[in-house]
CSV table of C-alpha atoms in Angstrom, one decimal:
chain,number,residue,atom,x,y,z
A,5,MET,CA,52.0,-4.3,-55.4
A,6,PRO,CA,52.3,-2.2,-58.3
A,7,ASN,CA,49.5,-1.8,-60.7
A,8,LEU,CA,49.4,-3.5,-64.4
A,9,ILE,CA,49.3,-1.0,-67.4
A,10,PRO,CA,48.9,-2.7,-70.6
A,11,GLY,CA,51.9,-1.9,-72.6
A,12,ASP,CA,49.8,-1.6,-75.7
A,13,SER,CA,48.1,1.3,-74.3
A,14,CYS,CA,51.5,3.2,-73.7
A,15,ARG,CA,54.0,4.9,-76.0
A,16,PHE,CA,57.8,3.7,-75.4
A,17,LEU,CA,60.3,6.4,-77.1
A,18,ILE,CA,63.9,6.7,-77.5
A,19,SER,CA,64.4,10.0,-79.3
A,20,PRO,CA,65.3,12.9,-78.6
A,21,VAL,CA,65.2,11.4,-74.7
A,22,PRO,CA,64.1,7.9,-73.5
A,23,SER,CA,60.4,8.4,-72.6
A,24,VAL,CA,57.5,6.2,-71.6
A,25,VAL,CA,54.0,7.8,-72.2
A,26,ILE,CA,51.4,6.7,-70.3
A,27,PRO,CA,47.4,7.0,-70.2
A,28,ALA,CA,46.1,9.6,-67.8
A,29,GLU,CA,43.7,7.1,-66.5
A,30,ALA,CA,46.0,4.4,-65.5
A,31,GLU,CA,46.2,3.6,-62.0
A,32,GLY,CA,49.3,3.5,-60.0
A,33,VAL,CA,50.8,6.7,-60.8
A,34,SER,CA,48.1,9.3,-59.7
A,35,ASP,CA,50.9,11.0,-57.3
A,36,LEU,CA,52.6,11.9,-60.6
A,37,PRO,CA,53.1,16.0,-60.3
A,38,PRO,CA,52.9,18.3,-63.4
A,39,LEU,CA,55.3,18.3,-65.7
A,40,ALA,CA,58.3,20.8,-64.9
A,41,PHE,CA,61.6,21.6,-65.9
A,42,TYR,CA,65.0,22.8,-64.4
A,43,ASP,CA,66.3,26.2,-65.9
A,44,GLY,CA,68.8,24.3,-67.7
A,45,GLY,CA,65.7,22.7,-69.5
A,46,ALA,CA,65.8,19.2,-68.2
A,47,PRO,CA,62.7,17.8,-66.9
A,48,VAL,CA,62.5,17.8,-62.9
A,49,ARG,CA,63.6,14.5,-61.2
A,50,LEU,CA,60.7,12.8,-59.4
A,51,ALA,CA,61.6,12.6,-55.7
A,52,ASP,CA,61.2,9.1,-54.4
A,53,TRP,CA,60.4,7.3,-58.0
A,54,THR,CA,63.0,4.6,-59.4
A,55,ALA,CA,62.5,2.7,-62.8
A,56,LEU,CA,63.7,-0.4,-64.0
A,57,ALA,CA,63.6,-1.0,-67.7
A,58,ARG,CA,64.2,-4.3,-69.5
A,59,PRO,CA,63.2,-5.3,-72.9
A,60,THR,CA,60.2,-7.3,-71.7
A,61,MET,CA,58.7,-5.1,-68.7
A,62,CYS,CA,59.2,-1.4,-67.0
A,63,VAL,CA,58.8,-1.1,-63.5
A,64,LEU,CA,57.9,2.7,-62.3
A,65,ASP,CA,58.3,2.4,-58.2
A,66,GLY,CA,57.2,5.7,-56.5
A,67,PRO,CA,57.0,6.4,-53.1
A,68,GLY,CA,54.8,4.1,-50.4
A,69,ASP,CA,52.5,1.7,-52.3
A,70,VAL,CA,52.4,3.5,-55.5
A,71,GLY,CA,53.8,2.2,-58.7
A,72,VAL,CA,53.2,0.5,-62.0
A,73,LEU,CA,54.3,-2.5,-64.0
A,74,ILE,CA,54.1,-2.0,-67.6
A,75,PRO,CA,54.9,-5.2,-70.0
A,76,THR,CA,56.9,-3.4,-72.9
A,77,ILE,CA,56.1,-6.1,-75.6
A,78,SER,CA,52.3,-6.2,-76.7
A,79,GLU,CA,52.8,-7.8,-80.2
A,80,GLN,CA,55.2,-10.2,-82.1
A,81,GLY,CA,58.2,-8.7,-83.2
A,82,GLN,CA,59.2,-5.8,-80.9
A,83,LEU,CA,61.8,-7.4,-78.9
A,84,ALA,CA,64.9,-5.7,-81.0
A,85,GLU,CA,62.8,-2.3,-80.7
A,86,ARG,CA,62.4,-2.3,-76.7
A,87,THR,CA,66.0,-3.7,-76.2
A,88,GLU,CA,67.2,-0.6,-78.1
A,89,TRP,CA,64.7,1.5,-75.8
A,90,ALA,CA,65.7,-0.3,-72.6
A,91,ASP,CA,69.4,0.3,-73.4
A,92,ALA,CA,68.6,4.1,-74.4
A,93,VAL,CA,67.1,4.4,-70.5
A,94,ALA,CA,70.1,2.9,-69.1
A,95,GLY,CA,72.5,4.9,-71.1
A,96,ALA,CA,70.4,7.9,-70.1
A,97,GLY,CA,70.5,7.2,-66.6
A,98,GLY,CA,66.6,7.0,-66.5
A,99,VAL,CA,63.4,7.5,-68.4
A,100,LEU,CA,61.5,10.3,-68.8
A,101,VAL,CA,57.9,9.5,-67.8
A,102,LEU,CA,54.9,11.4,-69.1
A,103,GLN,CA,51.1,10.5,-68.2
A,104,ALA,CA,48.9,12.2,-71.0
A,105,PRO,CA,45.1,12.2,-71.7
A,106,ALA,CA,44.1,9.7,-74.4
A,107,GLU,CA,43.5,11.7,-76.8
A,108,LEU,CA,47.3,13.2,-76.8
A,109,MET,CA,48.8,9.5,-76.8
A,110,ASP,CA,49.9,9.8,-80.5
A,111,THR,CA,51.3,13.6,-80.0
A,112,HIS,CA,54.8,14.3,-81.0
A,113,LEU,CA,56.9,14.5,-77.5
A,114,PHE,CA,57.6,18.0,-78.3
A,115,GLU,CA,54.1,19.0,-78.2
A,116,LEU,CA,53.4,16.8,-74.9
A,117,VAL,CA,56.0,18.5,-72.7
A,118,SER,CA,54.6,21.8,-73.5
A,119,ARG,CA,51.0,21.3,-72.2
A,120,ALA,CA,50.0,22.0,-68.8
A,121,ASP,CA,47.7,18.9,-68.4
A,122,VAL,CA,50.7,16.5,-68.6
A,123,ARG,CA,52.2,14.8,-65.8
A,124,GLY,CA,55.3,13.4,-65.2
A,125,GLY,CA,59.3,14.0,-64.8
A,126,PHE,CA,62.7,12.3,-65.0
A,127,VAL,CA,62.7,9.1,-63.1
A,128,PRO,CA,66.2,7.5,-62.6
A,129,HIS,CA,66.8,4.0,-63.8
A,130,ILE,CA,68.1,1.5,-61.1
A,131,ALA,CA,70.7,-1.3,-62.6
């Protein structure tokens, strides 16, 4: 059974790459490795993880019993924005999942990916 992460504690980014930033203290994603990149600059794909992104929820399913469910809409008026995010994830074939300390949640994506204390990687999307 996946752990529930409140959607209002996460960030859903479309540009420059579809991403979800989750708080470091979130349960269910403790197995995420430190963020790493291939020589070509693409984030390393997380082995045994899959993502299902929809406008109203996102499921990140990891190895064994590891995984999380994130409601993507936390307040009225977000449906169009989250639909665009889910479409971007599907179009990119996956989502960059980042797990960051609470004080970094509002940090720009480019700064997040350069920090040693950020965990995560690319998670392929399943249709």
